[in-house]
mmCIF file of C-alpha atoms in Angstrom:
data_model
loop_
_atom_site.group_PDB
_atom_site.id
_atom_site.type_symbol
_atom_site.label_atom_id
_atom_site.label_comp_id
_atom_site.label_asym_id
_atom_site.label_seq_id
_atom_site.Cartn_x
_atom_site.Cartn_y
_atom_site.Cartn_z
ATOM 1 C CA UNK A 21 15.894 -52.203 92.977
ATOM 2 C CA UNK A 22 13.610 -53.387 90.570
ATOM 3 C CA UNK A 23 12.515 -51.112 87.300
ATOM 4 C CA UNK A 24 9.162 -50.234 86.495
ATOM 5 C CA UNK A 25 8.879 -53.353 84.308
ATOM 6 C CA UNK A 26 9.789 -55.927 86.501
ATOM 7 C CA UNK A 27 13.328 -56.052 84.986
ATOM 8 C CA UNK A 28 16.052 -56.145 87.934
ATOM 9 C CA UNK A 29 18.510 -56.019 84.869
ATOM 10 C CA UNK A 30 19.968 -52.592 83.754
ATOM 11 C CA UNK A 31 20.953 -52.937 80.828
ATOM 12 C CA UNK A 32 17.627 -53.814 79.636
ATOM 13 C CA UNK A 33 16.467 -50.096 80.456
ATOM 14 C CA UNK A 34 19.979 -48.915 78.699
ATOM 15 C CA UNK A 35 19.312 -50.745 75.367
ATOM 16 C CA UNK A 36 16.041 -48.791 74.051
ATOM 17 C CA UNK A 37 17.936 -45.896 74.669
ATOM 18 C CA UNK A 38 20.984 -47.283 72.303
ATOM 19 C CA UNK A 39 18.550 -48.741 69.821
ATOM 20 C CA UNK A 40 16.627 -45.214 69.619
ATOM 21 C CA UNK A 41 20.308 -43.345 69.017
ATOM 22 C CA UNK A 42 21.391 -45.923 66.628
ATOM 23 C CA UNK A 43 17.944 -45.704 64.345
ATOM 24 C CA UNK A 44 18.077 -41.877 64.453
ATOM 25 C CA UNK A 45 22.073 -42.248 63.197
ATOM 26 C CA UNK A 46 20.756 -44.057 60.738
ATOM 27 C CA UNK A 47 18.188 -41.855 59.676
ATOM 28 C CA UNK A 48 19.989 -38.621 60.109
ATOM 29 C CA UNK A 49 22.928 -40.456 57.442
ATOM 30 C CA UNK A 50 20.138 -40.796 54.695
ATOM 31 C CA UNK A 51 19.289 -37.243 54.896
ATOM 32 C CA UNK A 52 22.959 -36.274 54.243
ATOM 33 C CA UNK A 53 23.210 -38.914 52.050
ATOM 34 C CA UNK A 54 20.339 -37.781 50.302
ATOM 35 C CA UNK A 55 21.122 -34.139 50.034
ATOM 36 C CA UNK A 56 24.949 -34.983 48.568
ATOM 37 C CA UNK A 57 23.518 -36.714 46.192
ATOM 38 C CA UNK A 58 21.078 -34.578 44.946
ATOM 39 C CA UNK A 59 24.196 -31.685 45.422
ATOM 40 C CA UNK A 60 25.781 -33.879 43.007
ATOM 41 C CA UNK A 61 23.497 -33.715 40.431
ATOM 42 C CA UNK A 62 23.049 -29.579 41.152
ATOM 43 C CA UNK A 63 26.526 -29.319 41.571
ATOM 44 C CA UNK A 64 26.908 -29.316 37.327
ATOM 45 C CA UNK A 65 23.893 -26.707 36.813
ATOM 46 C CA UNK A 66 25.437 -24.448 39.508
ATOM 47 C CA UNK A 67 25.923 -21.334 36.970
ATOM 48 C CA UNK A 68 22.144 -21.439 35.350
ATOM 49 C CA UNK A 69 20.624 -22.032 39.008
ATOM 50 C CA UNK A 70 22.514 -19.081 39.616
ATOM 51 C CA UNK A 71 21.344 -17.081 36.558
ATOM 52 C CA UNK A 72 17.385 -18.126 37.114
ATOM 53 C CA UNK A 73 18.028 -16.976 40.943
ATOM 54 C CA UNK A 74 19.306 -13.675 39.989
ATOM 55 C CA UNK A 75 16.226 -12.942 36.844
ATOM 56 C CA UNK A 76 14.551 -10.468 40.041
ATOM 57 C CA UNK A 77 17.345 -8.521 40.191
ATOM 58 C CA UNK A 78 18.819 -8.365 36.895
ATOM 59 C CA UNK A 79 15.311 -6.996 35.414
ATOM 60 C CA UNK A 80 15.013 -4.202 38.218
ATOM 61 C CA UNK A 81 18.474 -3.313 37.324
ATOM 62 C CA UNK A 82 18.758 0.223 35.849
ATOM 63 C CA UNK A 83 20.756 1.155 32.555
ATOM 64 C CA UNK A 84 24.244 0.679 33.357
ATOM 65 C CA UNK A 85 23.932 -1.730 36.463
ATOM 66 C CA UNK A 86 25.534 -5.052 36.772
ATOM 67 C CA UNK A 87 25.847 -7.980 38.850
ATOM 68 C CA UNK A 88 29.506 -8.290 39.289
ATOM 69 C CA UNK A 89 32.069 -10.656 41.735
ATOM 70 C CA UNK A 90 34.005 -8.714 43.987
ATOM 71 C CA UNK A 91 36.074 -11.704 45.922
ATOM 72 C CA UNK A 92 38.565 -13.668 43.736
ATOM 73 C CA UNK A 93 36.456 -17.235 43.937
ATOM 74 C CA UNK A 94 33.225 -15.810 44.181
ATOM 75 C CA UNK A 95 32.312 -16.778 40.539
ATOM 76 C CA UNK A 96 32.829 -20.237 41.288
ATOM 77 C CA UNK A 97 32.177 -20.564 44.872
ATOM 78 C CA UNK A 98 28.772 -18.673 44.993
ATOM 79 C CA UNK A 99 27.007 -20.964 42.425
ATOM 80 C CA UNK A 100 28.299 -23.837 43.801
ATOM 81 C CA UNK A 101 27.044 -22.539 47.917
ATOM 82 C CA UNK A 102 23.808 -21.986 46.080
ATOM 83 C CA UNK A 103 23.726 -25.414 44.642
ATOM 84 C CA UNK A 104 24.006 -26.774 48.216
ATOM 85 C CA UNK A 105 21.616 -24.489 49.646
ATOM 86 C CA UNK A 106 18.770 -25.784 46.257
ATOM 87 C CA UNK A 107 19.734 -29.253 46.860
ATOM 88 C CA UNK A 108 18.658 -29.207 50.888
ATOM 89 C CA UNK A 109 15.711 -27.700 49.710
ATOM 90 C CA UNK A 110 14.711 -30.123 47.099
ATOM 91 C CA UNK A 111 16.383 -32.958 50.199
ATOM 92 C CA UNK A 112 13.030 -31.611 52.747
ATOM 93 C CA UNK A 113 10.465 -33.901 51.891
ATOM 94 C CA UNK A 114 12.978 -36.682 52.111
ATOM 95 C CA UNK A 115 14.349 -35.526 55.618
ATOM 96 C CA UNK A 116 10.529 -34.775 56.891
ATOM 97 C CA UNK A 117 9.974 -38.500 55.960
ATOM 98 C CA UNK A 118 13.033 -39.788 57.952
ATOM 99 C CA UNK A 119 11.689 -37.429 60.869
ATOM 100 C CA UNK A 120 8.319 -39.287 60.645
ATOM 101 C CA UNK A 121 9.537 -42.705 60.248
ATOM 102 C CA UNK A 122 12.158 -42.064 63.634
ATOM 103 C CA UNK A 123 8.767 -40.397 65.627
ATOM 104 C CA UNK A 124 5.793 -42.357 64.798
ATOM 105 C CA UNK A 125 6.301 -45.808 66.649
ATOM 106 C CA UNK A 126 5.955 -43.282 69.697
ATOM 107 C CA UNK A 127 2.623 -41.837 68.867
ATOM 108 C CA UNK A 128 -0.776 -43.099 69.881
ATOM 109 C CA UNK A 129 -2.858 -43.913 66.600
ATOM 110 C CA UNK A 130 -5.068 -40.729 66.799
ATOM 111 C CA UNK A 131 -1.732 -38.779 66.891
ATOM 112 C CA UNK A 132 -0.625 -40.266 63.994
ATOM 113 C CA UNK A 133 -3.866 -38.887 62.501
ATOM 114 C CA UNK A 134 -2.878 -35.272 63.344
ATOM 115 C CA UNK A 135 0.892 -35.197 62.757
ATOM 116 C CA UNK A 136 1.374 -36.749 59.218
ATOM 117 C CA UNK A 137 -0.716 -34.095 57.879
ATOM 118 C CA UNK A 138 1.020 -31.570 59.699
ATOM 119 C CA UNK A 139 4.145 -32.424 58.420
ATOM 120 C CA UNK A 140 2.906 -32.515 54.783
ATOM 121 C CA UNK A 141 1.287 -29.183 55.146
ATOM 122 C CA UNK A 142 4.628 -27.356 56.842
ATOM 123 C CA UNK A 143 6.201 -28.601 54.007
ATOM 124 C CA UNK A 144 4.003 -27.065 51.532
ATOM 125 C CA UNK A 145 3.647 -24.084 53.434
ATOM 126 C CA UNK A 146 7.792 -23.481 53.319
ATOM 127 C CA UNK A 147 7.903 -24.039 49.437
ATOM 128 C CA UNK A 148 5.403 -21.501 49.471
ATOM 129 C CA UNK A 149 6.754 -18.864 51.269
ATOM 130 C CA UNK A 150 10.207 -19.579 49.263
ATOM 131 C CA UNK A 151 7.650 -19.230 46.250
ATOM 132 C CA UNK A 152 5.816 -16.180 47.385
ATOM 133 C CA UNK A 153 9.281 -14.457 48.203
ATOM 134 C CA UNK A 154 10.857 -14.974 44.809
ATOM 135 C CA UNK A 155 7.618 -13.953 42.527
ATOM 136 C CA UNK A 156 5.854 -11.775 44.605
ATOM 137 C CA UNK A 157 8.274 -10.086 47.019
ATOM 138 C CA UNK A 158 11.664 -10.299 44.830
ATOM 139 C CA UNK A 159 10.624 -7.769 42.155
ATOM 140 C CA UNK A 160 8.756 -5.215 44.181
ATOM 141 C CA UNK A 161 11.772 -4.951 46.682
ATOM 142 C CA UNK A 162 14.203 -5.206 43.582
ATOM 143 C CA UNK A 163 12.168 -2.277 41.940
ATOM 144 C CA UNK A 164 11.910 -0.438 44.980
ATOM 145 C CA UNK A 165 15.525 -0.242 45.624
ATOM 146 C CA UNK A 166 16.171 0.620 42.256
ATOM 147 C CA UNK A 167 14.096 3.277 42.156
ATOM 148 C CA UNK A 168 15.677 5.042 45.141
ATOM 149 C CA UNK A 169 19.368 4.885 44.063
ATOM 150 C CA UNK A 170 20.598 8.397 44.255
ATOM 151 C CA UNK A 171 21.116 10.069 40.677
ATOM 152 C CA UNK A 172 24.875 9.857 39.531
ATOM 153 C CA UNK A 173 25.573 5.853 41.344
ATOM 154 C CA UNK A 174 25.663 2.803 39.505
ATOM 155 C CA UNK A 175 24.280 -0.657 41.058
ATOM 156 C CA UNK A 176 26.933 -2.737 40.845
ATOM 157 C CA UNK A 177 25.508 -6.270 43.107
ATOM 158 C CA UNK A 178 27.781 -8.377 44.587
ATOM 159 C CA UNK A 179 26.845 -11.542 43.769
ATOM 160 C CA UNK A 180 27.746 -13.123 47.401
ATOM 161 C CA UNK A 181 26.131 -10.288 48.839
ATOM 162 C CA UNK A 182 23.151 -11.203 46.626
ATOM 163 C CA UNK A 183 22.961 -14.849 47.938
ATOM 164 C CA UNK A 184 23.177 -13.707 50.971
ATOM 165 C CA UNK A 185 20.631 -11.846 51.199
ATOM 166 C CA UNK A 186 18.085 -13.571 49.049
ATOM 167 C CA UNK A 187 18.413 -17.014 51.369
ATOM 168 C CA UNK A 188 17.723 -14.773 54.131
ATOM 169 C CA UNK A 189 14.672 -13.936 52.976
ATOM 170 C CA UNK A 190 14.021 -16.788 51.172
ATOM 171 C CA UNK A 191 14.424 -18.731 54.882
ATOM 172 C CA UNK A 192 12.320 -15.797 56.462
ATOM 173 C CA UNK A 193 9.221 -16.190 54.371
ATOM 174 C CA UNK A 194 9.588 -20.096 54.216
ATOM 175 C CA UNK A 195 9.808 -20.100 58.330
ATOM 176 C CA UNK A 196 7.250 -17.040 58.335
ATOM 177 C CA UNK A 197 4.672 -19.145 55.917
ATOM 178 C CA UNK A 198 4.550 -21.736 58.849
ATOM 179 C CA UNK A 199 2.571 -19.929 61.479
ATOM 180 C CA UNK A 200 -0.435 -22.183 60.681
ATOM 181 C CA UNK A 201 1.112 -25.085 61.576
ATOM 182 C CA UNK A 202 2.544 -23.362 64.614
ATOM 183 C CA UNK A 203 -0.554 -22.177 65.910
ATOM 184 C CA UNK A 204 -2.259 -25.686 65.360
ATOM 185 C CA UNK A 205 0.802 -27.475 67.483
ATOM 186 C CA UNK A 206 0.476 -24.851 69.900
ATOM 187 C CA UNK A 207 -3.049 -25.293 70.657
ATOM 188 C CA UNK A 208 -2.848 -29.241 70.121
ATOM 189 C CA UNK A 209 -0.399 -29.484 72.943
ATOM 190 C CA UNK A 210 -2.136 -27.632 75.447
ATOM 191 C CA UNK A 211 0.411 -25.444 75.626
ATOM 192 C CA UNK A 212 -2.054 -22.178 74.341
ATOM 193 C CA UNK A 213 -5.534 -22.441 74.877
ATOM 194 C CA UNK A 214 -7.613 -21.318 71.468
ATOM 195 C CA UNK A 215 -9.373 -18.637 73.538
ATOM 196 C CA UNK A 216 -5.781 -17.032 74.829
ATOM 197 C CA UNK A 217 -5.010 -17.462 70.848
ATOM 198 C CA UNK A 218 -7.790 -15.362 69.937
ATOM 199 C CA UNK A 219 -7.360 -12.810 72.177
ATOM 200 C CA UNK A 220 -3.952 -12.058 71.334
ATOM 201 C CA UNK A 221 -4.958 -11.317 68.035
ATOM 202 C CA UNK A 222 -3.957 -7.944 68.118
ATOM 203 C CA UNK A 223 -0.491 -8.730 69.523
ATOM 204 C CA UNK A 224 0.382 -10.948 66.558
ATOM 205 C CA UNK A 225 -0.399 -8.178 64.280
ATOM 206 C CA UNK A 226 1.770 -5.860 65.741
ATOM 207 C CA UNK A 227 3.911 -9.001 66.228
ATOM 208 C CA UNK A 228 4.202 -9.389 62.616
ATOM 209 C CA UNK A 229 4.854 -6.135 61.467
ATOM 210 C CA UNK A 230 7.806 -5.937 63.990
ATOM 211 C CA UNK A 231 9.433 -9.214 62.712
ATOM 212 C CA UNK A 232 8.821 -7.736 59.172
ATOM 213 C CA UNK A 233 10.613 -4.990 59.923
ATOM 214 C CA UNK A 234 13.472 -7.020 61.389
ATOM 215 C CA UNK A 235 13.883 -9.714 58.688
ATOM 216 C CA UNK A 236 13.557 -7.709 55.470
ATOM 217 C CA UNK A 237 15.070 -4.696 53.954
ATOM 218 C CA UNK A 238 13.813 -1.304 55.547
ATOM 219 C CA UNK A 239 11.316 -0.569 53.191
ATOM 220 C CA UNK A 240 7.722 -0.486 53.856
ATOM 221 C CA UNK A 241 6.534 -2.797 51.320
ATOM 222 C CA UNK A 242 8.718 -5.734 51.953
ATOM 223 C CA UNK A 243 7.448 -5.075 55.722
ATOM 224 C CA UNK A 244 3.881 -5.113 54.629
ATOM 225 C CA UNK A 245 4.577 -8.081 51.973
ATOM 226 C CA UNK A 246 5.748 -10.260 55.051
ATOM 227 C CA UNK A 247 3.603 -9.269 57.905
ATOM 228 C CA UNK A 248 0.229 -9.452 55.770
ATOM 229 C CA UNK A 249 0.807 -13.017 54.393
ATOM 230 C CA UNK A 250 1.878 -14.097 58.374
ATOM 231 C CA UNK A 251 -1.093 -12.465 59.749
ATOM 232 C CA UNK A 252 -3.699 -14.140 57.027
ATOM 233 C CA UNK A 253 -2.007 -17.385 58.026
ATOM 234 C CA UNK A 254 -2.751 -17.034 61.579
ATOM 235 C CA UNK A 255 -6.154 -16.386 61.427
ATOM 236 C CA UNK A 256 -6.452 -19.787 59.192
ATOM 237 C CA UNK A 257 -4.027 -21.740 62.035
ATOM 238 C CA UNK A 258 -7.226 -20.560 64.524
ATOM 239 C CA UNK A 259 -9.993 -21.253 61.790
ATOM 240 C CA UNK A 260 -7.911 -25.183 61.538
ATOM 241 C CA UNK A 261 -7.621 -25.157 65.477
ATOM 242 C CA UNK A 262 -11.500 -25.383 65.854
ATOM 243 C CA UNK A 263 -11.173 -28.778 64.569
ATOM 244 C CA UNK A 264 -8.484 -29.682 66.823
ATOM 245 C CA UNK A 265 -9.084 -31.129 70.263
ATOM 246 C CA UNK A 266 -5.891 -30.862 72.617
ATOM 247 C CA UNK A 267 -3.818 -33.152 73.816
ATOM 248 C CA UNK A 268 -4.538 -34.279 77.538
#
């Protein structure tokens, strides 16, 4: 049977395929390869990264509280985890690039147009939320739960707990910061007209207050602090999407 290309040979269909696996081995190496190495460099600062990640907490903390290590390696261990975690962030531009370089031969020239900037803007959007978290949301929930600590009990943090829970949040916001660029690929695709976007306005709300609710601590201000900045970034995602014509 001949292929669609004239090409009666097989394994002229099979070697795109191979070449397209090899190039994205390749690429996915130099994004490990990139993120070790910047882990090495981390890897010797692990204790002040640690320090400058735990400044929230530490000045919420009331007279008598401490950070303290409850496992038997968590003093070195937890630094170094955090280390990792810093040096895939600071690896993201690096590993968008990759993605871009391994995509691009397959979009038309007015794609190109669109999806470089998209890109660039979800990764500014991520740092941001990461951003916003630690100097906006850190030190009112830190406060908060401070505040409420029955009389008579010491806050005594884990600091493995403490990772723990501030890369949660620090991935929440970053992921929740990139509803703009979500909305725009939504309603570039085709998959969402803008019209069916707008009208479900008052879904994402309530949307966003729900995964609030879900992904921080259950207090109302960390709620509000993530639904408000989610719901302001959809309504600029549909102000953007005016602009955008979808894909046919």
């Amino acid at each position: 049977m001949t292929s669609p290309t004239g090409n009666d040979d097989p394994n002229a269909l099979e070697m795109p395929w191979i070449s397209h696996l090899v190039e994205l081995r390749a690429r996915i190496l130099r994004s490990v390869l990139a993120w070790l190495l910047i882990f090495a460099v981390l890897a010797f600062y692990a204790n002040p990264i640690y320090s400058l990640l735990a400044e929230p907490l530490k000045a919420h903390l009331p007279e008598g509280g401490k950070i303290v290590a409850i496992g038997v390696a968590s003093p070195f261990m937890t630094p170094l985890k955090l280390a990792a975690a810093a040096s895939l962030l600071l690896a993201v531009p690096y590993i968008l690039f990759q993605a871009w370089g391994f995509i691009a031969p397959g979009l038309y020239q007015h794609e190109k147009r669109l999806v470089l900037p998209l890109l660039l803007a979800s990764t500014v959007l991520f740092y941001s939320g990461v951003a916003f978290a630690y100097f906006a949301v850190f030190p009112l929930i830190f406060g908060f739960l401070a505040m409420t600590a029955p009389e008579g009990v010491t806050v005594m943090t884990d600091i493995n707990h403490y990772f723990d829970f501030v890369v949660t949040l620090f991935l929440a916001f970053g992921v929740a910061f990139e509803v703009p660029v979500a909305t725009l690929l939504l309603i570039w695709a085709g998959i969402v007209p803008l019209a069916s976007m707008i009208a479900a306005r008052p879904y994402v709300i309530v949307a966003a207050f729900a995964i609030g609710a879900i992904l921080t601590p259950p207090d109302p201000v960390s709620q509000t602090m993530m639904a408000v900045p989610v719901w302001l970034l959809f309504e600029i995602g549909l102000l953007c999407a005016r602009w955008v014509r979808p894909r046919t």
